[in-house]
Short mmCIF file of C-alpha atoms and ligand atoms in Angstrom, two decimals:
data_model
loop_
_atom_site.label_atom_id
_atom_site.label_comp_id
_atom_site.label_asym_id
_atom_site.label_seq_id
_atom_site.Cartn_x
_atom_site.Cartn_y
_atom_site.Cartn_z
CA MET A 164 20.70 -27.65 21.09
CA ASP A 165 24.48 -27.62 21.53
CA ILE A 166 25.88 -24.07 21.51
CA ARG A 167 29.59 -23.63 22.06
CA ILE A 168 30.41 -20.48 24.02
CA GLU A 169 33.68 -18.61 23.72
CA ARG A 170 33.63 -15.57 25.98
CA VAL A 171 35.60 -12.42 25.31
CA SER A 172 38.70 -12.16 27.53
CA PRO A 173 38.15 -9.56 30.32
CA ASP A 174 40.83 -7.21 28.90
CA LYS A 175 39.01 -7.13 25.53
CA ALA A 176 35.48 -6.52 26.98
CA LYS A 177 34.05 -3.25 25.69
CA LYS A 178 33.18 -0.30 27.83
CA LYS A 179 29.38 0.08 27.94
CA PRO A 180 28.12 3.24 26.24
CA GLU A 181 27.30 6.17 28.45
CA GLY A 182 24.83 8.94 27.58
CA ALA A 183 22.45 8.86 24.60
CA LEU A 184 22.28 5.44 22.96
CA GLY A 185 20.51 6.43 19.75
CA PHE A 186 19.77 3.45 17.53
CA GLY A 187 22.12 0.73 16.27
CA LYS A 188 25.40 2.42 17.07
CA TYR A 189 26.77 0.16 19.81
CA PHE A 190 27.20 -3.60 19.82
CA THR A 191 27.66 -6.05 22.67
CA ASP A 192 30.73 -8.20 23.41
CA HIS A 193 29.46 -11.34 21.67
CA MET A 194 27.59 -12.60 18.61
CA PHE A 195 25.81 -15.85 17.78
CA LEU A 196 26.77 -17.75 14.63
CA MET A 197 25.46 -20.94 13.03
CA GLU A 198 26.31 -22.41 9.64
CA TYR A 199 24.24 -24.26 7.04
CA THR A 200 25.44 -26.72 4.45
CA THR A 201 23.13 -28.40 1.98
CA GLY A 202 22.84 -32.06 2.92
CA LYS A 203 24.01 -31.44 6.47
CA GLY A 204 21.57 -28.81 7.69
CA TRP A 205 22.32 -26.19 10.40
CA HIS A 206 25.48 -26.86 12.37
CA ASP A 207 28.26 -25.39 14.49
CA ALA A 208 26.13 -23.12 16.62
CA ARG A 209 28.41 -20.90 18.69
CA ILE A 210 28.61 -17.64 20.61
CA VAL A 211 31.94 -15.90 20.05
CA PRO A 212 33.46 -12.49 20.70
CA TYR A 213 31.81 -9.81 18.48
CA GLY A 214 34.00 -8.97 15.52
CA PRO A 215 34.56 -9.06 11.73
CA ILE A 216 33.72 -12.21 9.81
CA ALA A 217 35.91 -13.37 6.92
CA LEU A 218 34.04 -14.03 3.67
CA ASP A 219 35.26 -14.85 0.21
CA PRO A 220 34.87 -11.82 -2.12
CA SER A 221 32.88 -14.11 -4.39
CA ALA A 222 30.44 -14.98 -1.56
CA MET A 223 26.99 -14.93 -3.17
CA VAL A 224 25.53 -12.44 -0.74
CA PHE A 225 27.79 -9.71 -2.19
CA HIS A 226 26.57 -10.27 -5.75
CA TYR A 227 22.94 -11.34 -5.77
CA GLY A 228 21.79 -10.17 -2.37
CA GLN A 229 20.55 -13.35 -0.76
CA GLU A 230 20.24 -11.70 2.67
CA ILE A 231 17.37 -11.50 5.10
CA PHE A 232 17.05 -10.16 8.61
CA GLU A 233 14.75 -9.74 11.59
CA GLY A 234 14.40 -7.23 14.39
CA LEU A 235 13.13 -7.74 17.96
CA LYS A 236 14.04 -6.46 21.39
CA ALA A 237 14.87 -7.70 24.89
CA TYR A 238 13.41 -5.54 27.65
CA HIS A 239 14.56 -5.10 31.22
CA ALA A 240 11.34 -5.32 33.22
CA ALA A 241 10.69 -3.36 36.40
CA ASP A 242 10.78 -6.60 38.46
CA GLY A 243 14.21 -7.54 37.09
CA ARG A 244 13.03 -10.07 34.47
CA THR A 245 14.29 -9.99 30.89
CA LEU A 246 11.44 -10.17 28.41
CA LEU A 247 11.16 -10.83 24.66
CA PHE A 248 8.03 -9.80 22.77
CA ARG A 249 6.44 -12.44 20.48
CA PRO A 250 9.78 -13.89 19.31
CA ASP A 251 8.00 -16.85 17.65
CA GLU A 252 6.36 -14.32 15.28
CA ASN A 253 9.79 -13.07 14.18
CA ALA A 254 10.92 -16.70 13.70
CA LYS A 255 7.90 -17.43 11.51
CA ARG A 256 8.39 -14.25 9.49
CA MET A 257 12.05 -15.06 8.94
CA ASN A 258 11.03 -18.47 7.64
CA SER A 259 8.60 -16.77 5.26
CA SER A 260 11.49 -14.58 4.05
CA CYS A 261 13.64 -17.76 3.76
CA HIS A 262 11.05 -19.34 1.53
CA ARG A 263 10.78 -16.35 -0.81
CA LEU A 264 14.56 -15.85 -1.07
CA CYS A 265 15.21 -19.62 -1.42
CA MET A 266 17.14 -19.83 1.85
CA PRO A 267 17.09 -22.60 4.48
CA GLU A 268 14.42 -22.28 7.17
CA ILE A 269 15.18 -22.66 10.91
CA PRO A 270 12.62 -24.42 13.12
CA VAL A 271 10.77 -21.81 15.22
CA ASP A 272 11.82 -23.34 18.56
CA THR A 273 15.46 -23.51 17.51
CA TRP A 274 15.37 -19.90 16.29
CA VAL A 275 13.94 -18.66 19.56
CA GLU A 276 16.50 -20.76 21.50
CA CYS A 277 19.35 -19.14 19.54
CA VAL A 278 17.98 -15.64 20.33
CA LYS A 279 17.55 -16.48 24.01
CA ALA A 280 21.10 -17.90 24.25
CA ALA A 281 22.56 -14.78 22.57
CA VAL A 282 20.67 -12.41 24.91
CA LYS A 283 21.41 -14.44 28.03
CA ASN A 284 25.10 -14.38 27.25
CA ASP A 285 25.14 -10.54 27.05
CA ILE A 286 22.36 -9.92 29.59
CA ASP A 287 24.38 -7.26 31.40
CA TRP A 288 24.23 -5.19 28.19
CA ILE A 289 20.44 -4.66 28.42
CA PRO A 290 20.02 -0.97 29.22
CA THR A 291 17.66 -0.04 32.03
CA ASP A 292 16.80 3.64 31.41
CA PHE A 293 13.18 4.43 30.49
CA GLY A 294 12.47 3.63 26.82
CA THR A 295 15.73 1.71 26.26
CA SER A 296 16.14 -1.96 25.29
CA LEU A 297 18.51 -4.40 23.66
CA TYR A 298 17.78 -4.54 19.94
CA ILE A 299 18.28 -8.01 18.51
CA ARG A 300 19.25 -8.30 14.87
CA PRO A 301 19.24 -11.90 13.54
CA PHE A 302 20.27 -12.17 9.89
CA MET A 303 21.13 -14.78 7.28
CA ILE A 304 23.56 -14.54 4.36
CA ALA A 305 24.54 -16.75 1.42
CA THR A 306 28.23 -17.62 1.53
CA ASP A 307 28.98 -19.92 -1.46
CA PRO A 308 32.02 -18.58 -3.35
CA PHE A 309 30.30 -18.70 -6.73
CA LEU A 310 29.20 -16.23 -9.40
CA GLY A 311 26.36 -18.14 -11.08
CA VAL A 312 22.85 -17.05 -10.16
CA ARG A 313 21.25 -19.80 -8.07
CA ALA A 314 20.52 -20.48 -4.41
CA SER A 315 23.62 -20.85 -2.29
CA ASP A 316 24.50 -24.17 -0.64
CA HIS A 317 26.09 -22.50 2.41
CA TYR A 318 24.74 -19.85 4.73
CA TYR A 319 25.52 -18.10 8.00
CA PHE A 320 22.82 -17.29 10.52
CA ILE A 321 24.13 -14.55 12.81
CA ILE A 322 22.66 -12.64 15.73
CA ILE A 323 24.08 -9.33 16.87
CA LEU A 324 22.80 -7.21 19.77
CA SER A 325 22.69 -3.47 20.20
CA PRO A 326 21.61 -1.42 23.23
CA VAL A 327 19.20 1.22 21.87
CA ALA A 328 16.88 4.08 22.71
CA SER A 329 14.53 5.79 20.21
CA TYR A 330 14.81 5.02 16.51
CA TYR A 331 14.04 8.63 15.59
CA GLU A 332 16.20 11.48 16.80
CA SER A 333 13.04 13.32 17.69
CA GLY A 334 12.28 10.63 20.31
CA LEU A 335 8.57 10.36 20.98
CA ASN A 336 7.73 13.64 19.26
CA PRO A 337 5.65 13.42 16.09
CA VAL A 338 7.66 12.66 12.96
CA ARG A 339 7.38 14.37 9.58
CA ILE A 340 6.68 12.12 6.63
CA TYR A 341 6.85 12.59 2.89
CA ILE A 342 4.67 10.70 0.40
CA GLU A 343 6.92 9.30 -2.32
CA THR A 344 5.35 9.72 -5.76
CA GLU A 345 8.33 8.97 -8.06
CA TYR A 346 9.87 5.73 -6.77
CA VAL A 347 8.19 2.60 -5.43
CA ARG A 348 9.43 0.13 -2.81
CA ALA A 349 7.76 -3.10 -3.80
CA VAL A 350 5.09 -4.73 -5.90
CA ARG A 351 2.83 -7.68 -5.30
CA GLY A 352 4.65 -10.87 -6.27
CA GLY A 353 7.99 -9.31 -5.37
CA THR A 354 9.74 -9.33 -2.01
CA GLY A 355 7.89 -6.52 -0.21
CA PHE A 356 6.47 -8.85 2.47
CA THR A 357 9.92 -10.13 3.38
CA LYS A 358 12.69 -8.52 5.42
CA CYS A 359 15.36 -8.79 2.72
CA GLY A 360 18.14 -6.24 2.57
CA GLY A 361 17.29 -5.41 -1.05
CA ASN A 362 13.96 -3.85 -0.05
CA TYR A 363 15.84 -1.38 2.12
CA ALA A 364 18.58 -0.72 -0.49
CA ALA A 365 15.80 0.27 -2.90
CA SER A 366 14.39 2.73 -0.37
CA ILE A 367 17.55 4.73 0.41
CA LEU A 368 17.40 7.23 -2.47
CA SER A 369 13.89 8.36 -1.49
CA GLN A 370 14.78 8.38 2.18
CA SER A 371 17.81 10.52 1.45
CA ASN A 372 15.71 12.96 -0.63
CA ALA A 373 13.18 13.14 2.18
CA HIS A 374 15.93 13.91 4.71
CA THR A 375 17.25 16.70 2.52
CA GLU A 376 13.79 18.28 2.72
CA GLY A 377 13.62 17.82 6.51
CA TYR A 378 11.40 14.69 6.67
CA GLU A 379 12.26 11.68 8.77
CA GLN A 380 10.83 8.98 6.51
CA VAL A 381 9.08 8.18 3.27
CA LEU A 382 5.49 6.92 2.99
CA TRP A 383 5.33 4.43 0.10
CA LEU A 384 2.46 4.14 -2.34
CA ASP A 385 1.49 0.94 -4.19
CA GLY A 386 3.72 0.21 -7.16
CA VAL A 387 0.93 -0.23 -9.70
CA HIS A 388 -1.57 2.64 -9.29
CA ARG A 389 0.69 4.87 -7.20
CA GLU A 390 -2.45 5.70 -5.30
CA TYR A 391 -2.84 3.43 -2.31
CA ILE A 392 -0.92 3.86 0.96
CA GLU A 393 1.48 1.00 1.72
CA GLU A 394 3.86 1.61 4.64
CA VAL A 395 6.65 3.84 5.93
CA GLY A 396 10.40 3.06 5.62
CA ALA A 397 10.70 1.26 8.95
CA MET A 398 7.12 0.97 10.15
CA ASN A 399 3.55 0.10 9.24
CA VAL A 400 1.11 2.97 9.27
CA PHE A 401 -2.34 3.62 10.78
CA PHE A 402 -4.76 6.52 10.08
CA LYS A 403 -7.68 7.58 12.28
CA ILE A 404 -10.31 9.03 10.00
CA ASP A 405 -13.61 10.16 11.45
CA GLY A 406 -13.38 7.63 14.30
CA GLU A 407 -12.29 4.65 12.19
CA ILE A 408 -8.73 3.37 12.50
CA VAL A 409 -7.50 2.25 9.08
CA THR A 410 -4.31 0.43 8.17
CA PRO A 411 -3.46 -0.90 4.70
CA SER A 412 -4.33 -4.56 4.20
CA LEU A 413 -1.51 -7.09 3.70
CA GLU A 414 -1.45 -7.93 0.02
CA GLY A 415 2.14 -9.10 -0.44
CA SER A 416 3.96 -5.82 -0.93
CA ILE A 417 4.19 -4.58 2.66
CA LEU A 418 5.84 -6.07 5.73
CA PRO A 419 3.43 -7.96 8.01
CA GLY A 420 4.59 -6.08 11.09
CA ILE A 421 4.42 -7.81 14.47
CA THR A 422 3.72 -4.46 16.15
CA ARG A 423 0.97 -3.83 13.55
CA LYS A 424 -0.64 -7.17 14.35
CA SER A 425 -0.41 -6.51 18.11
CA ALA A 426 -1.76 -2.94 17.68
CA ILE A 427 -4.78 -4.23 15.75
CA GLU A 428 -5.50 -6.76 18.50
CA LEU A 429 -5.09 -4.24 21.34
CA LEU A 430 -7.17 -1.51 19.63
CA THR A 431 -9.93 -3.93 18.66
CA LYS A 432 -10.12 -5.26 22.24
CA LYS A 433 -10.28 -1.69 23.53
CA GLY A 434 -13.37 -1.18 21.37
CA TYR A 435 -11.98 0.86 18.48
CA LYS A 436 -13.23 0.14 14.97
CA VAL A 437 -10.09 -1.07 13.13
CA SER A 438 -10.20 -1.77 9.38
CA GLU A 439 -7.52 -3.42 7.31
CA ARG A 440 -8.30 -2.16 3.84
CA LYS A 441 -7.10 -0.22 0.85
CA LEU A 442 -6.63 3.47 1.62
CA SER A 443 -5.96 5.95 -1.15
CA VAL A 444 -4.02 9.17 -0.87
CA ARG A 445 -7.10 10.93 -2.18
CA GLU A 446 -9.16 9.61 0.75
CA VAL A 447 -6.50 10.88 3.18
CA GLU A 448 -6.41 14.28 1.50
CA GLU A 449 -10.20 14.59 1.48
CA ALA A 450 -10.37 13.59 5.14
CA ALA A 451 -7.74 16.24 5.98
CA ASP A 452 -9.68 18.89 4.01
CA ALA A 453 -12.88 17.93 5.83
CA GLY A 454 -11.14 18.10 9.26
CA LYS A 455 -11.66 14.34 9.69
CA LEU A 456 -8.05 13.16 9.64
CA GLU A 457 -7.66 12.75 13.38
CA GLU A 458 -4.36 10.90 13.84
CA ILE A 459 -1.63 9.10 11.95
CA PHE A 460 0.91 6.82 13.64
CA GLY A 461 3.49 4.26 12.66
CA THR A 462 4.15 0.91 14.37
CA GLY A 463 7.41 -1.04 14.44
CA THR A 464 9.87 -2.76 16.70
CA ALA A 465 12.49 -0.03 16.34
CA ALA A 466 9.94 2.82 15.90
CA VAL A 467 7.54 1.43 18.62
CA ILE A 468 4.48 3.74 18.19
CA SER A 469 5.49 6.90 16.36
CA PRO A 470 2.94 9.66 15.92
CA VAL A 471 3.08 11.45 12.59
CA GLY A 472 2.72 15.24 12.93
CA GLU A 473 3.09 16.29 9.34
CA LEU A 474 2.54 14.69 5.94
CA LYS A 475 3.72 16.07 2.66
CA ILE A 476 1.61 15.12 -0.36
CA GLY A 477 3.00 16.71 -3.53
CA GLY A 478 3.18 20.43 -2.79
CA LYS A 479 0.73 20.20 0.08
CA HIS A 480 1.67 19.98 3.77
CA ILE A 481 -0.90 18.46 6.11
CA VAL A 482 -0.47 19.01 9.84
CA ILE A 483 -2.12 16.30 11.90
CA ASN A 484 -3.61 16.88 15.36
CA ASP A 485 -1.73 20.22 15.71
CA ASN A 486 1.53 18.24 15.53
CA LYS A 487 0.76 16.70 18.93
CA ILE A 488 0.60 13.07 20.06
CA GLY A 489 -3.01 11.89 19.59
CA GLU A 490 -5.22 10.04 22.06
CA VAL A 491 -5.03 6.68 20.26
CA SER A 492 -1.25 6.79 19.67
CA SER A 493 -0.69 7.73 23.28
CA TRP A 494 -2.95 4.98 24.67
CA LEU A 495 -1.39 2.44 22.32
CA TYR A 496 2.16 3.48 23.19
CA ASN A 497 1.48 3.21 26.91
CA THR A 498 -0.32 -0.13 26.60
CA LEU A 499 2.17 -1.79 24.27
CA THR A 500 5.27 -0.58 26.06
CA GLY A 501 3.57 -1.39 29.39
CA ILE A 502 3.30 -5.01 28.27
CA GLN A 503 6.76 -5.10 26.72
CA TRP A 504 8.48 -3.74 29.86
CA GLY A 505 6.33 -5.85 32.19
CA ARG A 506 4.52 -2.87 33.75
CA ILE A 507 1.06 -4.06 32.57
CA GLU A 508 -0.21 -7.60 32.90
CA ASP A 509 0.33 -9.53 29.67
CA LYS A 510 -3.14 -11.05 29.17
CA ASN A 511 -2.26 -12.27 25.63
CA GLY A 512 0.79 -14.34 26.55
CA TRP A 513 2.96 -12.30 24.21
CA THR A 514 6.01 -11.91 26.42
CA VAL A 515 8.61 -14.62 26.91
CA THR A 516 10.87 -14.53 29.95
CA ILE A 517 14.52 -15.36 29.48
N1 PLP B 1111 7.69 -2.10 7.77
C1 PLP B 1111 9.01 -2.10 7.52
C2 PLP B 1111 9.48 -1.80 6.15
C3 PLP B 1111 9.92 -2.41 8.56
O1 PLP B 1111 11.22 -2.42 8.33
C4 PLP B 1111 9.41 -2.68 9.83
C5 PLP B 1111 10.30 -3.06 10.94
O2 PLP B 1111 10.59 -4.16 11.22
C6 PLP B 1111 8.04 -2.66 10.03
C7 PLP B 1111 7.18 -2.35 8.97
C8 PLP B 1111 7.42 -3.02 11.36
O3 PLP B 1111 7.51 -4.40 11.62
P1 PLP B 1111 7.58 -4.94 13.12
O4 PLP B 1111 6.48 -4.34 13.84
O5 PLP B 1111 7.49 -6.40 12.99
O6 PLP B 1111 8.91 -4.49 13.66
C1 COI B 1112 12.78 -3.02 13.06
O1 COI B 1112 11.93 -2.22 13.52
O2 COI B 1112 13.13 -4.01 13.69
C2 COI B 1112 13.39 -2.81 11.76
O3 COI B 1112 13.89 -3.76 11.23
C3 COI B 1112 13.43 -1.50 11.15
C4 COI B 1112 14.78 -1.21 10.67
C5 COI B 1112 14.78 -0.75 9.26
C6 COI B 1112 15.54 -0.33 11.58
#
């Protein structure tokens, strides 16, 4: 693949952030861009200095929201290698989002090559402190200057890179989560299984209400019965109830998380009983009342493995595992991050060296 590279001039190169990185606040010196035109396919792949992009105010993305994104990370391994974690899974999921949003797919190998090229070009931006990484945000937008509702004939595929630490301000400490009973995020047949911006736009009101009450994120219920657990704002969710690890099954309304899939494989291999099934709020409440709700944790690229210490269900507050990190969350965190940062042998062939 031919990628033109225009490097930032040394006097314009940014100063690397010092101190706490937080999440998604800093961006590297360059970005990757590629354009799509119906009849011509993907073309003009390039890496250019990071900066604003000019779009027509009538560009379709601004009006009808044809926008999708992905999220993965590049890790600086202890032996100096740069690793990606299952990037082909992100490429496949982006293509599934493309299909649902009527956007042009990118062959998996090409997608991974674009990501590798972008990371390689800004490799000195990968932070090295414990728990830090380079977050990779590939996204696609519709750019036709047109106000009719249809699929666009022109798109941009862009990759930006951001050195990050923990997604949550609380770091690895258990997060507090609020079960949303008024609003829903997605329904089967909709776009819940995709990473389209609209899903997140629809979640902001609840998220903001939760923040006002001192909760980090919202736990969504199914849109039909308002009874079954779906997922959290930026992560999939697992419950350990009386020894069984349960996570909601994928039925079209939740994101098929790559960390979720990896966690299921790791936990199953370790010998835990893991069930992908429907899980009602009532079952969670009853388990809590009976002292059988042993752990709750979320999984996600940004969130990694995040233990949940408190859950609000209506007027009731449930404290889980004394608000401490549980045994399963802790084992999973160490194993997954051990593989991602190259500290533990990757027996599954999940990591890709750049
Ligand atoms: N669910 C939602 C809504 C998300 O935004 C994310 C983050 O990508 C996840 C789940 C976890 O997915 P993954 O593990 O692929 O990052
Ligand atoms: C990710 O974990 O990569 C995500 O996309 C979550 C995002 C909402 C921060």
